[in-house]
Tab-separated table of C-alpha atoms in Angstrom:
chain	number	residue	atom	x	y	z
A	1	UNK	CA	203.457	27.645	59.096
A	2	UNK	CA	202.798	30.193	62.192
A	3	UNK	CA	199.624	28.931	64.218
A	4	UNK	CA	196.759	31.595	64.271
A	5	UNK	CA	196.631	33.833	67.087
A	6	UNK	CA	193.273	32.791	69.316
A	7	UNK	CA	190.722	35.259	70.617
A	8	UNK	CA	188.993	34.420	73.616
A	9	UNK	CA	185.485	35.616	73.175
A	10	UNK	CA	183.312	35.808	76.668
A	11	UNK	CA	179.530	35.281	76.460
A	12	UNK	CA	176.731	34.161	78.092
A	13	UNK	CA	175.931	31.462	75.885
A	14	UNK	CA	176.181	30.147	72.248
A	15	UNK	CA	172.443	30.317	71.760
A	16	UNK	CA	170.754	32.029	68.710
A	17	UNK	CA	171.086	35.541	70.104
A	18	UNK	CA	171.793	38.587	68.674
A	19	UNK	CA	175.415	39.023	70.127
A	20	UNK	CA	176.157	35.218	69.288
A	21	UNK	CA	174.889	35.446	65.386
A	22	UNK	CA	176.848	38.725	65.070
A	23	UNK	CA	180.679	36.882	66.000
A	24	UNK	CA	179.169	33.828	64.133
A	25	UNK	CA	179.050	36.303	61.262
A	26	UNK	CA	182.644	37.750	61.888
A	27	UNK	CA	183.886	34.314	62.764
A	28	UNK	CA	182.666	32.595	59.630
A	29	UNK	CA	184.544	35.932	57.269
A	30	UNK	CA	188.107	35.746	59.127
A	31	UNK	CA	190.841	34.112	57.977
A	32	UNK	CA	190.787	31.034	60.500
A	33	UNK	CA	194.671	30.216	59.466
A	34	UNK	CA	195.514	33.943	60.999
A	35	UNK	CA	193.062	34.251	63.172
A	36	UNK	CA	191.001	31.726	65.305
A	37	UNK	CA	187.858	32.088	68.055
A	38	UNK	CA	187.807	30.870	71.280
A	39	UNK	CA	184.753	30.986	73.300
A	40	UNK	CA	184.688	31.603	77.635
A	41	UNK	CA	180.282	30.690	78.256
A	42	UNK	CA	178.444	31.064	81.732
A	43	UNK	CA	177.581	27.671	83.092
A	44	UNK	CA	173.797	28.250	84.517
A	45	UNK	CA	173.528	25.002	86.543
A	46	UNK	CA	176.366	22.294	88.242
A	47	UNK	CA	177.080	19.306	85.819
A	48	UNK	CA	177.673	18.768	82.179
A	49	UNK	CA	176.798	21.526	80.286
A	50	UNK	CA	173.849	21.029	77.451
A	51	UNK	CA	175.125	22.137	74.233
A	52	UNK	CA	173.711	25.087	72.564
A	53	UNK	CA	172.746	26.418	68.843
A	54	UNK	CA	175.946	27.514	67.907
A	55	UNK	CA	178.424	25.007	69.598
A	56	UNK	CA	179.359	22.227	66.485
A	57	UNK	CA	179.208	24.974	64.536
A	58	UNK	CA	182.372	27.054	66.699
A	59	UNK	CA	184.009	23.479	67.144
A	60	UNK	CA	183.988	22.616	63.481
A	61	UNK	CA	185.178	26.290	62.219
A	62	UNK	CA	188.506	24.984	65.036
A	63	UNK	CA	187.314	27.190	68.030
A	64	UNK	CA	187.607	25.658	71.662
A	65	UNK	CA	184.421	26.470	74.341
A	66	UNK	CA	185.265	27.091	77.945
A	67	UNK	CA	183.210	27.665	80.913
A	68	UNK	CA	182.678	29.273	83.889
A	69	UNK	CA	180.019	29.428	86.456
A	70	UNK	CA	177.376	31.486	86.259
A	71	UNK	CA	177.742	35.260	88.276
A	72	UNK	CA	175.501	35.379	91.180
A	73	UNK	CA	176.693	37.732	93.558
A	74	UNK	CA	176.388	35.631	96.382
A	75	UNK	CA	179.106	33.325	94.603
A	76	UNK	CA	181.653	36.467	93.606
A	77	UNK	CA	184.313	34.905	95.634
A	78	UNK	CA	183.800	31.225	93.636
A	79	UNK	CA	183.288	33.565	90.316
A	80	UNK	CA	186.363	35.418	90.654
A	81	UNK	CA	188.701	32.409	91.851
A	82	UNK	CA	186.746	30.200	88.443
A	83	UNK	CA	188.527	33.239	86.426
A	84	UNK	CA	191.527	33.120	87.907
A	85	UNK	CA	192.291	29.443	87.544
A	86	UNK	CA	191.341	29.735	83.585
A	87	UNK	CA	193.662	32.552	82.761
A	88	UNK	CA	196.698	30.675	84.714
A	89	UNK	CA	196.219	27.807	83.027
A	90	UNK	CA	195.652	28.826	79.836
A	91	UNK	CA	198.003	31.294	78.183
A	92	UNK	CA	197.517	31.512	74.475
A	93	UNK	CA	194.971	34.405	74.162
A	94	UNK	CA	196.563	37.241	72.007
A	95	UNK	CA	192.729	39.503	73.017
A	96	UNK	CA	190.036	38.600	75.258
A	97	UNK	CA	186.676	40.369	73.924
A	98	UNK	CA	184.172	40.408	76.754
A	99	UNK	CA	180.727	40.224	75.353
A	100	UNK	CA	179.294	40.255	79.076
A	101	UNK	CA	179.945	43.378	80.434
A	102	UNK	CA	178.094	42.939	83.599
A	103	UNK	CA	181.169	40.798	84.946
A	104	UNK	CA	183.942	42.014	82.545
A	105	UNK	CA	185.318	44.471	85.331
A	106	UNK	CA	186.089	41.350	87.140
A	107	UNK	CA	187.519	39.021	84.207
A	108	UNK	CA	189.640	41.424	81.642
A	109	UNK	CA	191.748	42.567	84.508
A	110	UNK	CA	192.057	38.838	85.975
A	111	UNK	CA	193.219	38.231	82.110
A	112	UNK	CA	195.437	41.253	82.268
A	113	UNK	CA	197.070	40.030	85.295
A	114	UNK	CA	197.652	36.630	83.645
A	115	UNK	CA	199.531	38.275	80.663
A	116	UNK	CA	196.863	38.607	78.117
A	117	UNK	CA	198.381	41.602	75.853
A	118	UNK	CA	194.790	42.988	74.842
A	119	UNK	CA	191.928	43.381	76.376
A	120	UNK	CA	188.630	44.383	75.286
A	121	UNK	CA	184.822	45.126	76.372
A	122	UNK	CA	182.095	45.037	74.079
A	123	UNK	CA	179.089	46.958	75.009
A	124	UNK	CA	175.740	45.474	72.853
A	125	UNK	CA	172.705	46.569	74.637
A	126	UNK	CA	171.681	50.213	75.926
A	127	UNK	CA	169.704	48.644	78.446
A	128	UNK	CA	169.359	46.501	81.296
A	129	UNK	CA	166.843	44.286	83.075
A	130	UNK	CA	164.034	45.464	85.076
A	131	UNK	CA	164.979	46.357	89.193
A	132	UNK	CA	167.404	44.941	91.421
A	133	UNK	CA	169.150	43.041	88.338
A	134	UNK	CA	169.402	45.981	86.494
A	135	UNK	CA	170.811	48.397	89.465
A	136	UNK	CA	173.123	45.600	90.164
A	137	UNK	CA	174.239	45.479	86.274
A	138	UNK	CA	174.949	49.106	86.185
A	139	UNK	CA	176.729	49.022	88.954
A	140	UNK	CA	179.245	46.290	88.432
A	141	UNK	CA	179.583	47.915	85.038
A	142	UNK	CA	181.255	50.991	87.058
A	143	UNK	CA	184.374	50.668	86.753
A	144	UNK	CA	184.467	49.094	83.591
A	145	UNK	CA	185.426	52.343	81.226
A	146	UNK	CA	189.173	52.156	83.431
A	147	UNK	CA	189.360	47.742	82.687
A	148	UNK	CA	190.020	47.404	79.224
A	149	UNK	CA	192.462	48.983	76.475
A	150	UNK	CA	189.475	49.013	74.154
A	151	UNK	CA	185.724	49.929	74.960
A	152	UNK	CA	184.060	48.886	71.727
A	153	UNK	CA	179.996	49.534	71.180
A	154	UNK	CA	177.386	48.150	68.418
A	155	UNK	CA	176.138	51.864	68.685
A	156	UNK	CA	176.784	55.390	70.375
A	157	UNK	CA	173.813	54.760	72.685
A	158	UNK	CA	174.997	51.248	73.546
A	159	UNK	CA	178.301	53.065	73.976
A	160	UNK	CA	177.028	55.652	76.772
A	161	UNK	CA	174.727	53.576	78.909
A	162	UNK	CA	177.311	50.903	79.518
A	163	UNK	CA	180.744	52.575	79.607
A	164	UNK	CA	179.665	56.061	80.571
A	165	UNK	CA	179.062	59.458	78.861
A	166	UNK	CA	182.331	59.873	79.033
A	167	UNK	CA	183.276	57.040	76.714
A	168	UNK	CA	182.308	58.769	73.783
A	169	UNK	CA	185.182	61.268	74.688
A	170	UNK	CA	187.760	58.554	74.995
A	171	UNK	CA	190.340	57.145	73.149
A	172	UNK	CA	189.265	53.828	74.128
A	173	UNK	CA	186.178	54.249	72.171
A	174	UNK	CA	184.968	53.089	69.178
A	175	UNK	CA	181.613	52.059	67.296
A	176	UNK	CA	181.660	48.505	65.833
A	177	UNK	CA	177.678	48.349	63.912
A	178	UNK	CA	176.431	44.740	64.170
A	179	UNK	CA	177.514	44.009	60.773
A	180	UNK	CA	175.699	41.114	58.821
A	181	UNK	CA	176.443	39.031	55.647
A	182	UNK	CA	174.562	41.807	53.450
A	183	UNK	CA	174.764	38.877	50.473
A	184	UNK	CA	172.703	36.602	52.507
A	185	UNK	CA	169.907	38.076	53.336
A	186	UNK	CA	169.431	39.836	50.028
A	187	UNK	CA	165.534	39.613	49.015
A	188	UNK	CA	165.317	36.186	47.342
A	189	UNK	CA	161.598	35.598	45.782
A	190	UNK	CA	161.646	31.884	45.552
A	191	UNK	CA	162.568	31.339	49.102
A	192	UNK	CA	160.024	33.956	50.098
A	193	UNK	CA	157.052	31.782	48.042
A	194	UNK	CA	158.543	28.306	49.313
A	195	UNK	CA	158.613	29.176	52.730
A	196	UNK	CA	154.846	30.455	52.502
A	197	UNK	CA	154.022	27.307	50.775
A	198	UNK	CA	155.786	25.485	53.827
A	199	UNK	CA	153.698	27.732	56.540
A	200	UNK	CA	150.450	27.453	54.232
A	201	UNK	CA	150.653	31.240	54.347
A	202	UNK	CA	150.884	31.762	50.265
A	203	UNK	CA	147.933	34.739	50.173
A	204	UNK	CA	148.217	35.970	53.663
A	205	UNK	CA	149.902	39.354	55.185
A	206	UNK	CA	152.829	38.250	57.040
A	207	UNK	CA	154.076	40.818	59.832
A	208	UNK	CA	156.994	39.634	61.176
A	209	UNK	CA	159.483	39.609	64.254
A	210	UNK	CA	162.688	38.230	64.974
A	211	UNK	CA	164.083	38.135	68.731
A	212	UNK	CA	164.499	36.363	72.343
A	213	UNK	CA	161.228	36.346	74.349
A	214	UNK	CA	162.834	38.967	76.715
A	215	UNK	CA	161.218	41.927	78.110
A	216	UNK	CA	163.307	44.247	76.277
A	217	UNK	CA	161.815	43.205	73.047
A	218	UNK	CA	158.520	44.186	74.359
A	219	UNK	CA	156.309	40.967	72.749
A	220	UNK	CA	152.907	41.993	74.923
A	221	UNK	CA	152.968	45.502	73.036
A	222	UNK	CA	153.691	43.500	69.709
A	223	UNK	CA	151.231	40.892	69.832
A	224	UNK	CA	148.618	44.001	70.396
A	225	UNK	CA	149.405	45.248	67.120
A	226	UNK	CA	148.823	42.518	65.098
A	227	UNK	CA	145.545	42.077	66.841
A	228	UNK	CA	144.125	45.429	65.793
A	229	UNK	CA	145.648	45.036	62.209
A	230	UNK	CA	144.302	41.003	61.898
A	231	UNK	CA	140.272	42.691	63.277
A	232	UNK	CA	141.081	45.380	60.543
A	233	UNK	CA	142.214	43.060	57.627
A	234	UNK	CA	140.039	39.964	58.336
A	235	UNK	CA	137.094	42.791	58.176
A	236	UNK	CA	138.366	43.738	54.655
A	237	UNK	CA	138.423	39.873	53.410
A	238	UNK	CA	142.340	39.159	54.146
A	239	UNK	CA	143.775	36.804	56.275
A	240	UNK	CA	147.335	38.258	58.282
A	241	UNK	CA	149.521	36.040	60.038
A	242	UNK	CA	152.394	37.352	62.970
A	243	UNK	CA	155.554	35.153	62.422
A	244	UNK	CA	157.368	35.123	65.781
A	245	UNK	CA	160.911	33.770	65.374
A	246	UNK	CA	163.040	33.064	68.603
A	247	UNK	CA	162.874	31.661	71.869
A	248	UNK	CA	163.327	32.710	75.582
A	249	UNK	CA	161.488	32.539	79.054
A	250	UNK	CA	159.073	34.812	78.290
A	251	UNK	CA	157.726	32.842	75.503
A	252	UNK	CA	154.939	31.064	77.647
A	253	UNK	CA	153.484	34.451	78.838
A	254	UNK	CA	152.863	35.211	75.391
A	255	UNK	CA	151.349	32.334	73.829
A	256	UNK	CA	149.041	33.245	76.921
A	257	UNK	CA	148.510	36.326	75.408
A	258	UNK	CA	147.651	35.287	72.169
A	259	UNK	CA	145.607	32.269	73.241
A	260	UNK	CA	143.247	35.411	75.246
A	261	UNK	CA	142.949	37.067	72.164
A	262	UNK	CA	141.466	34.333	70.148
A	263	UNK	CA	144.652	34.165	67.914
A	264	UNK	CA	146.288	30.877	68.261
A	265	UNK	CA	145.542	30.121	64.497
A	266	UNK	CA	146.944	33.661	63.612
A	267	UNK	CA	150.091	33.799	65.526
A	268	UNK	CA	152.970	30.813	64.651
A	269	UNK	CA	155.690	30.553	66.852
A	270	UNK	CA	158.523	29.483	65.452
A	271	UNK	CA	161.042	28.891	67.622
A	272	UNK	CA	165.136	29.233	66.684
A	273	UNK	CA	165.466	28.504	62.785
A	274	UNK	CA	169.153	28.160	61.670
A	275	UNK	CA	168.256	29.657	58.324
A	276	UNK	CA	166.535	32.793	59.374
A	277	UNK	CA	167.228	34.917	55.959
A	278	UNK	CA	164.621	32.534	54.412
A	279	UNK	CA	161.966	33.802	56.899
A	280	UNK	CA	162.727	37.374	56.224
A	281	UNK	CA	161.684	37.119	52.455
A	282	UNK	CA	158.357	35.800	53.713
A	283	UNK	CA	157.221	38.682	55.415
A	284	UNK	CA	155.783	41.886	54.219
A	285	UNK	CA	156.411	43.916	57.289
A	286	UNK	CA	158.667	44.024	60.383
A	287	UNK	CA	157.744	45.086	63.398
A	288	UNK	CA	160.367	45.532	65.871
A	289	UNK	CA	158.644	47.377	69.754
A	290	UNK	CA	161.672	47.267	71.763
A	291	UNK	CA	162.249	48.555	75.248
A	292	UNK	CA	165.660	49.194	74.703
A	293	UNK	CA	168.190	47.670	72.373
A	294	UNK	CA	171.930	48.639	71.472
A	295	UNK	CA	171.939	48.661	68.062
A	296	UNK	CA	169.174	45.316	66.630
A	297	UNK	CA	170.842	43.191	63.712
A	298	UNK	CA	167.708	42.210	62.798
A	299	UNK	CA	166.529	45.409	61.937
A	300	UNK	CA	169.670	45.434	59.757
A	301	UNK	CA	168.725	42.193	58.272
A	302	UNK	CA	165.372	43.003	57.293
A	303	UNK	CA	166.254	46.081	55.824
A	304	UNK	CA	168.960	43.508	53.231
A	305	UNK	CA	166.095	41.685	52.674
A	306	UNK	CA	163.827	44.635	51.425
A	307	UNK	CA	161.610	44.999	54.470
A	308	UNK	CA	159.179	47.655	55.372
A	309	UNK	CA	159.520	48.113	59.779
A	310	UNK	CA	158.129	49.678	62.234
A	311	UNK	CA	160.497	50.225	65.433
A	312	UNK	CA	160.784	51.824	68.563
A	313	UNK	CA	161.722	54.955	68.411
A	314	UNK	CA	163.711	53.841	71.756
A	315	UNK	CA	166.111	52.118	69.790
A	316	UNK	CA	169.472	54.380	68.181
A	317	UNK	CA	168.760	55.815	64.792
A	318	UNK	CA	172.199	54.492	63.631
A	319	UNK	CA	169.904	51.555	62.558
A	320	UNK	CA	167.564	53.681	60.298
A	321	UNK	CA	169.860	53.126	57.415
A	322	UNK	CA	167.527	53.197	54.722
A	323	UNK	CA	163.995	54.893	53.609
A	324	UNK	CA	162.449	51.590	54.976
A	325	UNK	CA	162.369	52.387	58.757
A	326	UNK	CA	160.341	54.168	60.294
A	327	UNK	CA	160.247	55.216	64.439
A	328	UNK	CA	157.434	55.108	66.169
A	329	UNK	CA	157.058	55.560	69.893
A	330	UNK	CA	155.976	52.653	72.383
A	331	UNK	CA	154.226	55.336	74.281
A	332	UNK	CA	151.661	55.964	71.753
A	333	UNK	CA	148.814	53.241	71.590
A	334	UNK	CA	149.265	50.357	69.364
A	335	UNK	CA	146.235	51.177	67.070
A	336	UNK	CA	148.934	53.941	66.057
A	337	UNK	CA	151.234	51.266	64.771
A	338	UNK	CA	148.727	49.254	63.471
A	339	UNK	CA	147.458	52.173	61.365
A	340	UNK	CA	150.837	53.190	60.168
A	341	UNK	CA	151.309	49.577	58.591
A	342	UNK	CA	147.723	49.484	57.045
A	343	UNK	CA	148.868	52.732	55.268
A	344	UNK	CA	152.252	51.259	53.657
A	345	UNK	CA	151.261	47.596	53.262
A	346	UNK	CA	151.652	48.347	49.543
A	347	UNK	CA	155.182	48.909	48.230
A	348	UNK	CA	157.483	46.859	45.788
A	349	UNK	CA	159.636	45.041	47.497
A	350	UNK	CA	163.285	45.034	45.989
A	351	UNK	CA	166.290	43.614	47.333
A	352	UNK	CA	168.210	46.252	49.707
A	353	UNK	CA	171.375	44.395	50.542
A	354	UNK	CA	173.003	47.042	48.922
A	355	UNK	CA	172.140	49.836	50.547
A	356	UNK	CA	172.953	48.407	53.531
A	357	UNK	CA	176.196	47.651	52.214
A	358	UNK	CA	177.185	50.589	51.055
A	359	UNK	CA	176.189	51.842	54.957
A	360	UNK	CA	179.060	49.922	56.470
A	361	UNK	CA	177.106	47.348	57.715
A	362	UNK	CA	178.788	44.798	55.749
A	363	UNK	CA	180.560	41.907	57.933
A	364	UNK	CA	183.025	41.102	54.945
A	365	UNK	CA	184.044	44.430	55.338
A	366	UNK	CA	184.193	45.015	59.389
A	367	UNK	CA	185.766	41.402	59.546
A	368	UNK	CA	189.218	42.817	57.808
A	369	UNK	CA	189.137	45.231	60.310
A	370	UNK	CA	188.981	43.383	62.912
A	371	UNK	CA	191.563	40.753	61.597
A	372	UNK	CA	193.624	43.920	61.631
A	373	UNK	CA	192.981	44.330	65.320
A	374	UNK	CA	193.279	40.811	66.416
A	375	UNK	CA	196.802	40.421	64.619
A	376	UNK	CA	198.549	43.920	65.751
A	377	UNK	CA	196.558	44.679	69.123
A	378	UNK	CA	195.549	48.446	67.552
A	379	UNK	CA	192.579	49.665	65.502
A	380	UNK	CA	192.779	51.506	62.282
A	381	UNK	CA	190.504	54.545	62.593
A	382	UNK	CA	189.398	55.713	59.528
């Protein structure tokens, strides 16, 4: 029997991110006797590395986790040399997917030089951090469009502000949505009542979010939301609750928040939970502020699970792929938000996994594709 041919994804990390649940997705759909994950992580600190959400999950599936320092700039030579060393000694990569664009103009041609047939970058966010990070991202990102045979992007938007506006004109380029298991998260109404019962939430309005304390997803702006609609529905006799899912650096700065606005026993933070669909089902709307995003699997999610949301309008409309989204801009005060809600808190929630299905955001679907890929080194354009 042949062995499977191994694709060397390169992240950041394996932690419960949006990028890292998406190849989880794809990862858990291939066919792991054809086709098998590897995974190249950024090391933040000297020593033994602490393992992360995802890690027993990649080493039980038969996927192998590298690492590699962390990019600094001041340590490019030390960065560059760490890439160098991997791809000579290890040979057996049939693709290398770089998640990490910031550095992948530096480590897809290193792989190309060590014989690695295909290489690929993988643009997920239409955004970068705030000041000298960010100028530094974009710039590194330069000559990125000219590194790789293929220049994939979770969305046209994601597409542009990473490779280039002249990406979309390439034949490099392609749109990969952030797929999900549409199945899964399909609106379920006993976990939605057990998982109230668990949170002693059972009569309450749930908003909801789902993402990394980050300032892209825009939490401050968020958290002023639910205040106006909890002063607005507490006045009418109802009790609302903000579920905050996720975790991140900026988490601290808003429990800070919410302690300042009196809401501690209104706002649960819930860290990472590993089954996350179950959470969905609770909630009766999703709110979703982002700064920038490239295209939010979350919002995809929610929208399986039957979910009214509010989003940015900020973030690409590819994501608006059902009658349950609506745009709103960050711009506009939150009492704007908080009145949309208030005026479609009311709806019957049905189960939407097919609609988003029949979108093409289903991973059983994209992960054929992309077995496709992996095994001949070309895409099928449809």
């Amino acid at each position: 029997m042949e062995k499977p041919v191994r694709v060397l994804h390169v992240l950041g990390g394996l932690s419960l991110g949006g990028a890292e649940s998406r190849i989880m997705e794809l990862y858990r759909c291939m066919d792991r006797e054809r086709v098998q994950f590897d995974f190249l992580l950024h090391q933040k600190e000297e020593g033994e590395r602490v393992p992360e959400f995802y890690d027993e999950e990649v080493r039980r599936l038969g996927g192998n986790i590298y690492t590699l320092p962390k990019f600094r700039l001041y340590n490019y030579l030390q960065y560059k040399k760490a890439v160098r060393d991997f791809f000579r000694e290890h040979h057996e990569f049939a693709v290398v997917q770089g998640h990490m664009t910031s550095t992948a103009a530096i480590y897809l041609p290193q792989a190309g030089r060590a014989g690695v047939p295909v290489l690929a970058a993988h643009a997920r966010s239409a955004g970068v951090d705030q000041g000298m990070k960010g100028r530094l991202t974009r710039l590194l990102r330069l000559p990125l469009l000219g590194c790789a045979d293929y220049c994939f992007a979770c969305s046209g938007e994601a597409g542009e502000a990473v490779f280039g506006r002249r990406w979309k004109d390439s034949p490099k380029a392609l749109v990969l949505p952030n797929a999900v298991d549409t199945d899964r998260f399909a609106f379920d109404q006993e976990a939605r009542e057990r998982i109230r019962r668990k949170l002693g939430i059972g009569d309450c309005t749930v908003i909801g979010h789902v993402g990394r304390f980050h300032y892209a997803k825009n939490h401050e702006y968020l958290t002023e939301v639910f205040a106006l609609l909890h002063q607005r529905l507490e006045a009418a006799g109802r009790r609302a609750v903000l579920l905050l899912l996720g975790e991140g650096s900026g988490r601290e700065r808003v429990e800070e928040q919410v302690k300042g606005l009196g809401l501690s026993g209104q706002v649960l933070f819930l860290g990472n939970q590993k089954e996350v669909r179950d959470y969905y089902q609770a909630m009766d709307y999703f709110v979703f502020p982002s700064r920038f995003e490239g295209l939010p699997g979350t919002v995809v999610e929610a929208q399986a699970a039957g979910l009214r949301c509010i989003i940015s309008d900020r973030i690409t409309p590819e994501v608006g792929i059902s009658g349950l989204v609506h745009f709103e801009s960050i711009s506009r005060p939150p009492q704007v938000w908080a009145d949309y809600i208030l005026r479609h808190l009311s709806y019957e929630r049905k189960d939407g996994s097919g609609m988003v299905k029949a979108a093409g955001f289903d991973v059983r679907e994209q992960a054929l594709q992309m077995e496709r890929f992996y095994l001949t080194g070309k895409i099928k354009r449809e």
